[in-house]
Amino acid sequence: MKVLVTGAAGSIGTVVTTGLADRDHEIVGFDRVPEPEGNAFAWFTGDCADLDAVRSAFADNPGIEAVVHLAGLPDEASLPEEIESHLYTTAALLDVMRENDVRRIVYASSNHAVGRTPRRDLLGDDVLPRPDTFYGLAKVAAEALLQLYVDRYDIEAVALRIGSFGPQPESLRQLSTWLSPDDAVRLVEAALTAPDPGYAVVFGISANTRAWWDLEPGRRLGYEPQDDAEAYRELVGPDEDDEVETAYVGGPFVLERFHRPAF
Ligand code: 15L
């Protein structure tokens, strides 16, 4: 499948582009940073909040069949910055997908879309939006936009509410929320190739023994995670922040130090 991947130079983007290319997908990387040295696939340098840049990326790379949208601020910023980074980029991609008859988009949403939800047993894909930050709020808005385009047009969208992506879990909370690099590739490939997902929400975590989120909706799309954060439990020492980090889904993002004026 020929796939445009935004945020291709980022930490998750680097892993996902390499992993998808290894699985015989044809990658077009899209990022604000120039093509990295030694890059092995097509590259477009631009900002995906810029409609003209997105149009050029598609025009320069005919035959794109799907979009994986990973670009965006990874942390809290002002409301306008978050809205541009997550909502406007998604809107530009969706409109240009429609212009080019591209149907499938896989979106890197975040657990912070529901981050203010108090921790209880397993959360399913039906949990109501409850952002913990403007970052989480912009993810909610982008998810809603995807739903709107699926309902209105011939678009299929899978929103991945990613937990804590990284080489290994680094806190007690991350023993529950970790998404390993290999599972990230499995997750994105499943979301790209699942038949008829309509609009689907999937929590992006590995097969963690202490998972906070139900893996069943992902399994229904063909996502079979192989890693478990528990393998690293000896490396994660007790920390004074553990209690607050595990009280809410969004962990540290609920803390007062993340509060800021909207503008
Ligand atoms: C995210 O969505 C953030 O991009 C990342 O910085 C972490 O906070 C992660 O979630 C997490 O919840 O661990």
mmCIF file with all atom_site columns, N, CA, C and O and ligand atoms in Angstrom, residues 74-75 110-112 135 163-164 173 253, ligand 1:
data_model
loop_
_atom_site.group_PDB
_atom_site.id
_atom_site.type_symbol
_atom_site.label_atom_id
_atom_site.label_alt_id
_atom_site.label_comp_id
_atom_site.label_asym_id
_atom_site.label_entity_id
_atom_site.label_seq_id
_atom_site.pdbx_PDB_ins_code
_atom_site.Cartn_x
_atom_site.Cartn_y
_atom_site.Cartn_z
_atom_site.occupancy
_atom_site.B_iso_or_equiv
_atom_site.pdbx_formal_charge
_atom_site.auth_seq_id
_atom_site.auth_comp_id
_atom_site.auth_asym_id
_atom_site.auth_atom_id
_atom_site.pdbx_PDB_model_num
ATOM   1  N N  . PRO A 1 74  ? 3.678  17.223 20.694 1.00 0.00 ? 74  PRO A N  1
ATOM   2  C CA . PRO A 1 74  ? 3.474  16.067 21.583 1.00 0.00 ? 74  PRO A CA 1
ATOM   3  C C  . PRO A 1 74  ? 3.083  16.435 23.008 1.00 0.00 ? 74  PRO A C  1
ATOM   4  O O  . PRO A 1 74  ? 2.769  15.570 23.809 1.00 0.00 ? 74  PRO A O  1
ATOM   5  N N  . ASP A 1 75  ? 3.089  17.734 23.321 1.00 0.00 ? 75  ASP A N  1
ATOM   6  C CA . ASP A 1 75  ? 2.872  18.171 24.709 1.00 0.00 ? 75  ASP A CA 1
ATOM   7  C C  . ASP A 1 75  ? 1.931  19.363 24.748 1.00 0.00 ? 75  ASP A C  1
ATOM   8  O O  . ASP A 1 75  ? 1.442  19.804 23.717 1.00 0.00 ? 75  ASP A O  1
ATOM   9  N N  . SER A 1 110 ? -4.613 10.451 21.220 1.00 0.00 ? 110 SER A N  1
ATOM   10 C CA . SER A 1 110 ? -3.855 10.235 22.462 1.00 0.00 ? 110 SER A CA 1
ATOM   11 C C  . SER A 1 110 ? -4.789 9.865  23.600 1.00 0.00 ? 110 SER A C  1
ATOM   12 O O  . SER A 1 110 ? -5.969 10.249 23.617 1.00 0.00 ? 110 SER A O  1
ATOM   13 N N  . ASN A 1 111 ? -4.230 9.166  24.569 1.00 0.00 ? 111 ASN A N  1
ATOM   14 C CA . ASN A 1 111 ? -4.978 8.877  25.802 1.00 0.00 ? 111 ASN A CA 1
ATOM   15 C C  . ASN A 1 111 ? -5.415 10.167 26.490 1.00 0.00 ? 111 ASN A C  1
ATOM   16 O O  . ASN A 1 111 ? -6.360 10.151 27.278 1.00 0.00 ? 111 ASN A O  1
ATOM   17 N N  . HIS A 1 112 ? -4.745 11.285 26.173 1.00 0.00 ? 112 HIS A N  1
ATOM   18 C CA . HIS A 1 112 ? -5.093 12.552 26.835 1.00 0.00 ? 112 HIS A CA 1
ATOM   19 C C  . HIS A 1 112 ? -6.443 13.111 26.359 1.00 0.00 ? 112 HIS A C  1
ATOM   20 O O  . HIS A 1 112 ? -6.954 14.053 26.957 1.00 0.00 ? 112 HIS A O  1
ATOM   21 N N  . TYR A 1 135 ? -3.956 20.170 24.747 1.00 0.00 ? 135 TYR A N  1
ATOM   22 C CA . TYR A 1 135 ? -3.460 19.096 23.858 1.00 0.00 ? 135 TYR A CA 1
ATOM   23 C C  . TYR A 1 135 ? -4.534 18.003 23.702 1.00 0.00 ? 135 TYR A C  1
ATOM   24 O O  . TYR A 1 135 ? -4.910 17.642 22.574 1.00 0.00 ? 135 TYR A O  1
ATOM   25 N N  . GLY A 1 163 ? -0.952 5.465  24.109 1.00 0.00 ? 163 GLY A N  1
ATOM   26 C CA . GLY A 1 163 ? -0.570 5.603  25.518 1.00 0.00 ? 163 GLY A CA 1
ATOM   27 C C  . GLY A 1 163 ? 0.795  6.247  25.618 1.00 0.00 ? 163 GLY A C  1
ATOM   28 O O  . GLY A 1 163 ? 0.948  7.432  25.335 1.00 0.00 ? 163 GLY A O  1
ATOM   29 N N  . SER A 1 164 ? 1.806  5.493  26.029 1.00 0.00 ? 164 SER A N  1
ATOM   30 C CA . SER A 1 164 ? 3.162  6.029  26.216 1.00 0.00 ? 164 SER A CA 1
ATOM   31 C C  . SER A 1 164 ? 4.102  5.276  25.285 1.00 0.00 ? 164 SER A C  1
ATOM   32 O O  . SER A 1 164 ? 4.530  4.159  25.589 1.00 0.00 ? 164 SER A O  1
ATOM   33 N N  . ARG A 1 173 ? 3.146  4.186  35.991 1.00 0.00 ? 173 ARG A N  1
ATOM   34 C CA . ARG A 1 173 ? 2.022  4.392  35.059 1.00 0.00 ? 173 ARG A CA 1
ATOM   35 C C  . ARG A 1 173 ? 2.287  3.739  33.710 1.00 0.00 ? 173 ARG A C  1
ATOM   36 O O  . ARG A 1 173 ? 1.409  3.105  33.131 1.00 0.00 ? 173 ARG A O  1
ATOM   37 N N  . PHE A 1 253 ? -0.370 14.851 33.158 1.00 0.00 ? 253 PHE A N  1
ATOM   38 C CA . PHE A 1 253 ? -0.996 15.970 32.443 1.00 0.00 ? 253 PHE A CA 1
ATOM   39 C C  . PHE A 1 253 ? -2.157 16.602 33.233 1.00 0.00 ? 253 PHE A C  1
ATOM   40 O O  . PHE A 1 253 ? -2.610 17.688 32.890 1.00 0.00 ? 253 PHE A O  1
HETATM 41 C C1 . 15L B 2 .   ? 1.060  11.641 24.805 1.00 0.00 ? 1   15L B C1 1
HETATM 42 O O1 . 15L B 2 .   ? 0.110  11.717 24.037 1.00 0.00 ? 1   15L B O1 1
HETATM 43 C C2 . 15L B 2 .   ? 2.194  12.580 24.713 1.00 0.00 ? 1   15L B C2 1
HETATM 44 O O2 . 15L B 2 .   ? 2.498  12.929 23.376 1.00 0.00 ? 1   15L B O2 1
HETATM 45 C C3 . 15L B 2 .   ? 3.437  12.089 25.406 1.00 0.00 ? 1   15L B C3 1
HETATM 46 O O3 . 15L B 2 .   ? 4.232  13.232 25.648 1.00 0.00 ? 1   15L B O3 1
HETATM 47 C C4 . 15L B 2 .   ? 3.122  11.371 26.737 1.00 0.00 ? 1   15L B C4 1
HETATM 48 O O4 . 15L B 2 .   ? 2.602  12.271 27.659 1.00 0.00 ? 1   15L B O4 1
HETATM 49 C C5 . 15L B 2 .   ? 2.114  10.268 26.526 1.00 0.00 ? 1   15L B C5 1
HETATM 50 O O5 . 15L B 2 .   ? 0.967  10.778 25.878 1.00 0.00 ? 1   15L B O5 1
HETATM 51 C C6 . 15L B 2 .   ? 1.668  9.624  27.844 1.00 0.00 ? 1   15L B C6 1
HETATM 52 O O6 . 15L B 2 .   ? 0.511  9.780  28.251 1.00 0.00 ? 1   15L B O6 1
HETATM 53 O O7 . 15L B 2 .   ? 2.508  8.964  28.469 1.00 0.00 ? 1   15L B O7 1
#
